[in-house]
Short mmCIF file of C-alpha atoms and ligand atoms in Angstrom, two decimals:
data_model
loop_
_atom_site.label_atom_id
_atom_site.label_comp_id
_atom_site.label_asym_id
_atom_site.label_seq_id
_atom_site.Cartn_x
_atom_site.Cartn_y
_atom_site.Cartn_z
CA MET T 25 0.08 -0.17 -0.14
CA ASN T 26 0.91 3.84 -0.67
CA PHE T 27 1.27 7.02 1.27
CA ASN T 28 -1.76 8.28 0.66
CA GLU T 29 -4.13 4.92 1.11
CA ILE T 30 -3.11 3.97 4.44
CA GLN T 31 -3.54 7.92 5.41
CA HIS T 32 -6.97 8.03 4.26
CA ILE T 33 -8.41 3.99 5.10
CA GLU T 34 -6.48 4.59 8.93
CA ASP T 35 -8.23 8.38 9.18
CA THR T 36 -11.37 6.97 7.98
CA PHE T 37 -11.15 4.02 10.66
CA GLN T 38 -9.26 5.19 13.55
CA VAL T 39 -10.67 8.09 15.92
CA GLU T 40 -8.52 10.70 15.70
CA THR T 41 -6.10 10.64 18.48
CA TYR T 42 -2.81 12.67 17.61
CA LYS T 43 -1.35 14.60 15.23
CA LYS T 44 0.28 12.76 12.90
CA MET T 45 3.13 12.88 10.86
CA PRO T 46 3.17 12.64 7.24
CA ILE T 47 4.66 9.29 7.13
CA SER T 48 4.13 5.66 7.38
CA ILE T 49 6.71 3.68 8.75
CA GLU T 50 6.99 -0.10 7.87
CA ARG T 51 10.26 -0.52 8.90
CA GLY T 52 13.15 0.36 11.49
CA GLU T 53 16.85 -0.01 12.70
CA GLY T 54 18.81 1.32 15.12
CA ALA T 55 18.30 5.41 15.11
CA TRP T 56 16.45 5.16 11.60
CA VAL T 57 12.78 3.73 10.31
CA TRP T 58 12.33 3.68 6.84
CA THR T 59 9.05 4.75 5.26
CA SER T 60 6.72 2.93 2.83
CA GLU T 61 7.62 4.94 -0.04
CA GLY T 62 11.24 3.83 0.67
CA GLU T 63 12.09 6.63 2.16
CA LYS T 64 15.01 6.98 5.43
CA TYR T 65 14.33 8.88 8.19
CA LEU T 66 17.07 9.33 11.44
CA ASP T 67 14.18 8.62 14.25
CA LEU T 68 15.61 11.40 17.58
CA TYR T 69 11.67 11.10 18.72
CA GLY T 70 12.08 7.09 19.83
CA GLY T 71 9.09 6.31 19.00
CA HIS T 72 7.57 9.03 21.29
CA ALA T 73 10.44 8.26 24.27
CA VAL T 74 10.02 4.75 23.97
CA CYS T 75 12.65 2.99 21.22
CA ALA T 76 15.61 3.27 23.58
CA THR T 77 17.20 0.21 22.47
CA GLY T 78 17.18 1.63 19.30
CA HIS T 79 14.43 0.37 16.74
CA SER T 80 13.73 -3.64 16.71
CA HIS T 81 17.14 -4.68 18.41
CA PRO T 82 18.40 -8.08 17.94
CA HIS T 83 18.66 -9.71 20.41
CA VAL T 84 15.00 -7.70 21.59
CA VAL T 85 13.08 -10.00 18.16
CA LYS T 86 14.98 -12.71 18.75
CA ALA T 87 13.60 -13.20 22.72
CA ILE T 88 10.50 -12.35 21.75
CA GLU T 89 10.73 -14.22 19.39
CA GLU T 90 11.64 -17.21 20.76
CA GLN T 91 8.90 -16.52 23.86
CA ALA T 92 6.10 -16.80 21.31
CA ARG T 93 6.85 -19.76 20.07
CA LYS T 94 6.82 -21.44 24.21
CA VAL T 95 3.51 -19.79 24.78
CA LEU T 96 2.45 -16.33 24.25
CA PHE T 97 0.20 -15.28 27.71
CA TYR T 98 -0.55 -17.01 30.96
CA SER T 99 -1.94 -14.70 33.51
CA ASN T 100 -0.24 -13.85 36.76
CA LEU T 101 -2.43 -16.50 37.72
CA VAL T 102 0.33 -19.55 37.28
CA TYR T 103 4.36 -18.46 37.94
CA SER T 104 6.50 -18.34 35.13
CA GLU T 105 10.52 -18.69 34.66
CA VAL T 106 10.77 -15.09 32.09
CA ARG T 107 8.89 -13.13 35.01
CA ALA T 108 10.48 -14.13 37.54
CA ARG T 109 13.38 -13.71 35.53
CA ALA T 110 12.71 -10.22 34.46
CA ALA T 111 11.27 -9.04 38.04
CA GLU T 112 14.41 -10.47 38.85
CA LYS T 113 17.22 -8.49 36.94
CA LEU T 114 14.63 -5.16 37.01
CA VAL T 115 14.92 -5.43 40.67
CA SER T 116 18.43 -5.43 39.90
CA ILE T 117 19.46 -2.86 38.06
CA ALA T 118 17.51 -0.72 40.58
CA PRO T 119 18.22 1.39 44.07
CA ASP T 120 18.93 -1.30 47.16
CA VAL T 121 15.72 -0.08 49.06
CA LEU T 122 13.41 -0.52 46.43
CA THR T 123 13.00 -4.76 46.75
CA LYS T 124 10.07 -5.67 45.11
CA ALA T 125 8.29 -5.09 41.13
CA PHE T 126 4.72 -4.92 39.93
CA PHE T 127 3.75 -5.98 36.09
CA CYS T 128 0.83 -3.48 34.66
CA ASN T 129 1.18 -1.96 30.63
CA SER T 130 1.42 1.04 30.50
CA GLY T 131 2.99 4.85 31.92
CA THR T 132 -0.76 5.48 32.85
CA GLU T 133 -1.98 2.58 35.16
CA ALA T 134 1.44 2.32 36.91
CA ASN T 135 0.99 6.18 37.95
CA GLU T 136 -2.47 5.27 39.39
CA ASN T 137 -1.15 1.85 40.97
CA ALA T 138 1.59 3.59 42.57
CA MET T 139 -1.21 6.19 44.04
CA ARG T 140 -3.23 3.91 44.62
CA MET T 141 -0.25 2.51 46.70
CA ALA T 142 0.46 5.04 48.87
CA ARG T 143 -3.48 5.57 49.65
CA MET T 144 -3.43 1.77 51.00
CA ALA T 145 -0.63 2.46 52.97
CA THR T 146 -1.22 5.29 54.79
CA GLY T 147 -5.10 5.16 54.52
CA ARG T 148 -4.97 8.96 53.52
CA GLU T 149 -6.36 10.18 50.31
CA LYS T 150 -5.05 13.45 48.61
CA ILE T 151 -2.43 13.83 46.07
CA VAL T 152 0.46 16.57 45.71
CA THR T 153 1.53 16.92 41.90
CA PHE T 154 3.30 20.10 40.29
CA THR T 155 2.82 22.71 37.53
CA GLY T 156 3.88 21.12 34.26
CA GLY T 157 4.27 17.69 35.43
CA PHE T 158 2.80 14.61 33.01
CA HIS T 159 0.85 11.47 34.43
CA GLY T 160 -0.97 10.05 32.06
CA ARG T 161 -5.01 9.76 30.34
CA THR T 162 -7.01 7.59 33.10
CA ALA T 163 -9.12 9.29 35.34
CA ASP T 164 -6.22 9.35 38.74
CA SER T 165 -3.38 10.53 36.20
CA ILE T 166 -4.74 13.03 34.39
CA SER T 167 -5.92 14.65 37.32
CA ALA T 168 -2.34 14.24 38.69
CA THR T 169 -1.14 16.23 35.39
CA PHE T 170 -1.40 20.25 35.95
CA LEU T 171 -0.23 20.11 32.42
CA GLY T 172 -1.99 22.89 29.36
CA LYS T 173 -5.56 21.40 28.89
CA TYR T 174 -5.47 17.79 30.69
CA ARG T 175 -6.91 18.07 33.22
CA GLU T 176 -10.07 19.86 30.95
CA ILE T 177 -9.85 16.97 28.88
CA GLY T 178 -10.12 14.08 32.57
CA LYS T 179 -13.47 16.11 33.70
CA PRO T 180 -14.78 14.86 36.25
CA ASN T 181 -10.98 14.87 37.89
CA VAL T 182 -10.86 12.53 40.99
CA PRO T 183 -10.90 14.49 43.95
CA GLY T 184 -7.76 15.06 46.24
CA HIS T 185 -5.31 15.80 43.66
CA VAL T 186 -3.19 19.51 44.42
CA ALA T 187 -0.39 20.93 42.81
CA ALA T 188 2.77 23.36 43.67
CA GLU T 189 5.22 24.62 42.16
CA PHE T 190 8.28 22.83 40.31
CA GLY T 191 11.66 23.19 42.50
CA ASN T 192 9.94 25.14 45.35
CA ILE T 193 9.92 23.49 48.16
CA GLU T 194 7.92 26.10 50.07
CA SER T 195 5.63 25.81 47.55
CA VAL T 196 5.24 22.11 48.30
CA ALA T 197 5.82 22.59 51.87
CA ALA T 198 2.41 24.96 52.19
CA VAL T 199 -0.20 22.05 50.34
CA ALA T 200 1.40 18.65 51.42
CA ASP T 201 -0.11 18.21 54.97
CA GLY T 202 -1.15 15.64 57.83
CA GLU T 203 -3.64 14.54 54.79
CA THR T 204 -1.38 13.73 51.83
CA ALA T 205 -0.69 9.87 50.90
CA ALA T 206 2.32 10.98 48.27
CA ILE T 207 3.39 13.56 46.35
CA MET T 208 4.36 12.37 42.62
CA LEU T 209 6.44 13.89 40.34
CA GLU T 210 8.29 14.12 36.78
CA PRO T 211 12.14 14.25 38.11
CA ILE T 212 12.46 15.78 34.94
CA GLN T 213 9.46 17.57 33.90
CA SER T 214 10.16 16.15 29.72
CA MET T 215 6.29 17.39 28.38
CA ALA T 216 6.96 20.58 29.66
CA GLY T 217 9.21 21.96 28.17
CA VAL T 218 13.14 19.64 29.38
CA THR T 219 12.22 21.40 33.03
CA GLU T 220 14.68 20.58 35.75
CA ALA T 221 15.44 21.08 39.51
CA GLU T 222 17.94 21.39 41.68
CA PRO T 223 19.83 18.36 43.61
CA ALA T 224 19.08 20.13 46.60
CA PHE T 225 15.47 19.74 45.97
CA PHE T 226 15.19 16.30 45.60
CA GLN T 227 16.97 15.81 49.04
CA GLN T 228 14.13 18.75 51.06
CA LEU T 229 11.47 16.77 49.18
CA ARG T 230 12.63 13.43 50.96
CA SER T 231 13.17 14.94 54.01
CA LEU T 232 9.92 16.85 53.97
CA CYS T 233 8.64 13.28 52.83
CA ASP T 234 9.70 11.40 55.97
CA ASP T 235 8.56 14.50 58.47
CA ARG T 236 5.91 14.33 57.03
CA GLY T 237 4.65 10.37 57.29
CA ILE T 238 4.34 11.23 52.83
CA PHE T 239 5.43 8.86 50.35
CA LEU T 240 8.12 10.20 47.71
CA ILE T 241 6.68 8.67 43.46
CA PHE T 242 9.00 9.20 41.41
CA ASP T 243 7.42 8.81 37.75
CA GLU T 244 10.52 7.97 35.89
CA VAL T 245 8.40 6.50 32.81
CA GLN T 246 11.09 8.72 31.07
CA THR T 247 13.86 9.03 33.00
CA GLY T 248 14.03 5.37 33.51
CA ILE T 249 15.63 2.94 31.96
CA GLY T 250 19.45 4.50 31.69
CA ARG T 251 17.58 7.77 29.41
CA THR T 252 19.31 10.17 32.10
CA GLY T 253 22.45 8.32 31.64
CA SER T 254 21.62 6.53 34.31
CA TRP T 255 19.49 3.59 35.19
CA PHE T 256 16.78 5.74 37.16
CA PHE T 257 17.28 9.31 37.91
CA ALA T 258 16.45 8.18 41.17
CA GLY T 259 20.03 7.98 43.25
CA SER T 260 21.28 9.69 40.75
CA ASP T 261 23.76 12.49 41.67
CA HIS T 262 20.93 14.74 39.95
CA ALA T 263 19.09 13.43 42.10
CA GLY T 264 21.00 13.99 44.98
CA GLY T 265 21.18 10.18 45.51
CA VAL T 266 17.51 10.35 46.89
CA VAL T 267 15.72 6.52 45.74
CA PRO T 268 11.56 7.40 46.70
CA ASP T 269 9.76 4.95 48.20
CA ILE T 270 8.04 3.57 44.06
CA ILE T 271 8.83 4.30 41.10
CA SER T 272 6.51 4.10 37.77
CA LEU T 273 7.97 2.66 34.22
CA ALA T 274 6.92 2.54 31.05
CA LYS T 275 7.95 3.30 28.08
CA SER T 276 11.03 2.39 27.09
CA LEU T 277 11.51 -0.87 29.31
CA GLY T 278 10.18 -3.57 26.30
CA SER T 279 11.31 -1.86 23.81
CA GLY T 280 8.55 -1.42 22.42
CA VAL T 281 6.12 -3.62 24.27
CA PRO T 282 3.10 -2.62 25.86
CA VAL T 283 4.87 -2.85 29.86
CA GLY T 284 4.75 -0.78 32.64
CA ALA T 285 5.75 -0.82 35.91
CA CYS T 286 6.65 0.25 40.11
CA LEU T 287 9.60 -0.41 41.57
CA VAL T 288 8.85 -0.42 45.50
CA ASN T 289 10.23 -0.42 48.47
CA ASP T 290 9.97 -2.69 51.66
CA LYS T 291 7.45 -0.58 53.11
CA VAL T 292 4.85 0.06 50.40
CA ALA T 293 5.21 -3.92 49.43
CA ALA T 294 4.23 -4.65 53.32
CA ASN T 295 1.00 -2.95 52.81
CA ARG T 296 0.16 -5.52 49.31
CA LYS T 297 -1.99 -8.18 49.48
CA VAL T 298 -3.65 -10.77 47.32
CA ASN T 299 -5.73 -8.86 45.29
CA ASP T 300 -4.86 -5.46 45.89
CA LEU T 301 -3.48 -4.94 43.04
CA GLY T 302 -4.31 -6.27 39.68
CA THR T 303 -4.09 -6.48 35.19
CA THR T 304 -4.87 -9.82 32.62
CA PHE T 305 -1.62 -8.52 30.90
CA GLY T 306 0.26 -7.40 33.56
CA GLY T 307 3.58 -9.65 33.45
CA GLY T 308 2.81 -11.36 30.53
CA MET T 309 4.47 -13.38 28.99
CA ILE T 310 6.01 -11.25 25.83
CA ALA T 311 6.57 -8.83 27.84
CA MET T 312 8.51 -10.20 29.98
CA ALA T 313 11.14 -11.43 27.73
CA ALA T 314 11.23 -8.00 25.87
CA VAL T 315 11.41 -6.76 29.85
CA LEU T 316 14.55 -8.02 30.50
CA ALA T 317 16.26 -8.52 26.39
CA THR T 318 15.95 -4.47 27.20
CA LEU T 319 17.41 -4.72 30.01
CA GLU T 320 20.15 -7.03 28.98
CA ALA T 321 20.36 -5.62 25.24
CA ILE T 322 21.15 -1.93 27.32
CA GLU T 323 23.49 -2.74 29.60
CA GLN T 324 26.08 -5.36 26.92
CA ASP T 325 25.85 -2.72 24.67
CA GLY T 326 26.56 0.07 27.26
CA MET T 327 24.53 2.43 26.25
CA ILE T 328 24.28 4.32 29.40
CA ALA T 329 27.69 5.31 28.71
CA ASN T 330 26.56 6.76 25.85
CA ALA T 331 23.63 8.24 26.72
CA ARG T 332 25.87 10.40 28.55
CA MET T 333 28.61 10.56 26.42
CA ILE T 334 25.77 11.82 24.02
CA GLU T 335 24.09 15.08 25.82
CA GLN T 336 28.07 15.53 26.20
CA HIS T 337 28.25 15.47 22.33
CA LEU T 338 25.46 17.91 21.97
CA ARG T 339 26.02 20.33 24.54
CA ASN T 340 29.72 21.10 22.91
CA SER T 341 28.07 20.29 18.87
CA LEU T 342 25.56 23.39 19.58
CA ASN T 343 28.03 25.49 21.92
CA GLY T 344 27.75 29.00 19.51
CA VAL T 345 25.71 27.76 17.57
CA GLY T 346 23.50 31.10 17.38
CA THR T 347 19.97 30.27 17.93
CA VAL T 348 20.45 28.33 20.47
CA VAL T 349 19.99 29.52 24.30
CA SER T 350 20.64 26.33 25.89
CA VAL T 351 20.04 22.34 25.82
CA LYS T 352 18.12 21.26 28.86
CA GLY T 353 18.04 18.12 30.52
CA LYS T 354 20.32 14.78 31.41
CA GLY T 355 21.79 11.27 28.66
CA CYS T 356 19.08 10.70 26.57
CA LEU T 357 16.15 13.60 26.95
CA LEU T 358 17.28 16.54 26.01
CA GLY T 359 15.48 19.71 24.82
CA ILE T 360 17.50 22.18 22.48
CA GLU T 361 16.44 26.04 23.69
CA PHE T 362 15.99 28.66 21.16
CA ASP T 363 15.93 31.86 20.89
CA GLY T 364 12.63 31.96 20.27
CA PRO T 365 10.05 29.34 18.64
CA CYS T 366 10.92 26.69 17.47
CA SER T 367 8.16 25.32 15.10
CA ALA T 368 9.85 26.11 11.87
CA ILE T 369 13.04 24.64 13.14
CA HIS T 370 10.96 21.32 13.53
CA SER T 371 9.50 21.48 10.36
CA GLU T 372 12.46 22.14 8.35
CA LEU T 373 13.87 18.83 10.46
CA PHE T 374 11.43 17.03 9.21
CA ALA T 375 11.57 18.77 5.62
CA ARG T 376 15.20 17.23 5.82
CA LYS T 377 14.09 13.07 7.37
CA ILE T 378 15.61 13.93 10.97
CA ILE T 379 12.54 13.45 13.23
CA THR T 380 12.21 15.03 16.64
CA GLY T 381 9.92 16.28 18.76
CA THR T 382 8.10 19.50 19.83
CA SER T 383 6.47 20.49 23.67
CA SER T 384 4.68 22.86 25.41
CA SER T 385 7.65 24.88 26.04
CA PRO T 386 6.70 27.12 22.09
CA ASN T 387 11.66 27.23 22.44
CA VAL T 388 12.35 24.34 23.10
CA LEU T 389 12.23 20.93 20.62
CA ARG T 390 13.28 17.37 22.24
CA LEU T 391 15.69 14.77 21.82
CA LEU T 392 13.73 11.35 22.98
CA PRO T 393 16.53 8.90 20.59
CA PRO T 394 17.29 5.26 20.87
CA LEU T 395 20.17 5.12 23.91
CA SER T 396 22.91 3.69 20.92
CA VAL T 397 22.60 6.56 19.02
CA SER T 398 25.37 7.94 18.02
CA ALA T 399 27.14 11.54 17.42
CA LYS T 400 27.61 10.49 13.79
CA GLU T 401 24.03 10.53 13.71
CA VAL T 402 24.07 13.36 16.14
CA ASN T 403 26.05 15.86 13.74
CA MET T 404 22.89 15.53 10.86
CA LEU T 405 21.02 17.58 13.48
CA VAL T 406 23.65 19.94 14.20
CA GLU T 407 24.91 20.96 10.86
CA VAL T 408 20.86 22.53 10.49
CA LEU T 409 20.78 23.86 13.91
CA ARG T 410 23.73 25.64 12.38
CA ASN T 411 22.31 27.20 9.72
CA ALA T 412 18.54 28.14 11.15
CA GLU T 413 19.19 31.46 11.68
CA SER T 414 17.47 31.16 8.42
CA PHE T 415 14.68 29.03 9.14
CA PRO T 416 11.11 31.54 8.70
CA GLN T 417 10.03 31.44 12.45
CA SER T 418 5.95 30.53 13.22
CA ALA T 419 4.06 30.49 16.66
CA GLU T 420 2.51 27.67 15.40
CA THR T 421 3.25 24.39 18.45
CA ARG T 422 2.03 21.17 19.09
CA ALA T 423 1.93 19.42 22.92
C1 PLP W 252 6.24 11.30 32.66
C2 PLP W 252 5.00 10.28 31.78
N1 PLP W 252 4.26 9.06 32.36
C3 PLP W 252 2.94 9.00 32.28
C4 PLP W 252 3.30 8.54 30.90
C5 PLP W 252 1.67 8.13 30.61
O1 PLP W 252 1.61 6.69 30.25
P1 PLP W 252 0.54 6.19 29.39
O2 PLP W 252 0.97 6.67 27.46
O3 PLP W 252 2.57 5.00 28.99
O4 PLP W 252 0.45 5.47 29.32
C6 PLP W 252 3.56 9.44 29.95
C7 PLP W 252 3.39 9.79 29.09
O5 PLP W 252 3.86 10.14 28.06
C8 PLP W 252 4.61 10.39 30.32
O6 PLP W 252 5.27 10.64 29.41
#
């Protein structure tokens, strides 16, 4: 089928969701994808922050193929070797105090379960999140999302959600009280425009939570699984060494096979009983094979060190480029901030067959490439940006 036919059929038979790029992806390899028309694009957006190991990494594909030949699925009502190995591996790379995993299917579901566990463990209902944070589109997660119009879409909102200002501990202290079950945050606010906080902020949050008996949740759906230059943002120098009580994960965790997870400490796990949590597909064998192989591939190919190298390389390469005001973020979660709206640059890059992302900040272009992307590949973007002065500016943005 050619692109026009594919586009027509999808638009006819699918409910409209995202604003789509005018291409149809047929196959991928590493940081590259090929379209139905045989054109090749450099993917610096990683399929929406999902394809951490690169497109169709051979180790991940082989693991999925082999598992598919054995058994596609059985639920959590039985034990499974691949689930045992995936859970053990995931916990082994987590900060020491996070000792158990709960598997589900997506980022929003991981966050819903994280908030539920905090409410169950504390007997409190209130959740504090942050202006600019994004946590998903199901009822509780969208109610926790104080970014743009998302809470409006999710009306009626789940009660008990309040927002504080990211990076401002006084604003947190003013709303996080004896009724609060959890404080949840994206440690780098990706969609907001790759907004960061100081390590001291995370340390202050940790002590505030400890003082007031509140659980701390890091939504690492984007920052986790090596993306920010360590397995997790939690416990890193950027977090001031702070480890939360719960980390929620999805996106990169399965290299594209839908899977989410919560990593929890003993205090959270001790409060859970049979039937408190559950989901039919969570922990299914195909997803577990993908998780295990994803973690192995990241480790075997040294992708976390590569993510750190890419950040440094991009910072060095863009230093002194006229229209670039700053490079934000860590590892392979990066925001290039321009001196004006960057939608024209985003479009120009796409015209030159380089896929990047926008953000809700009109001046910030987002990069979420595979952790295996090379400096040579990133140089293709840098070359275009060196000529960016000459692009017409446009105010149009996409959140
Ligand atoms: C930080 C963060 N949390 C949660 C979610 C929701 O994940 P999902 O779309 O898998 O439900 C997203 C999705 O973009 C996200 O970026």
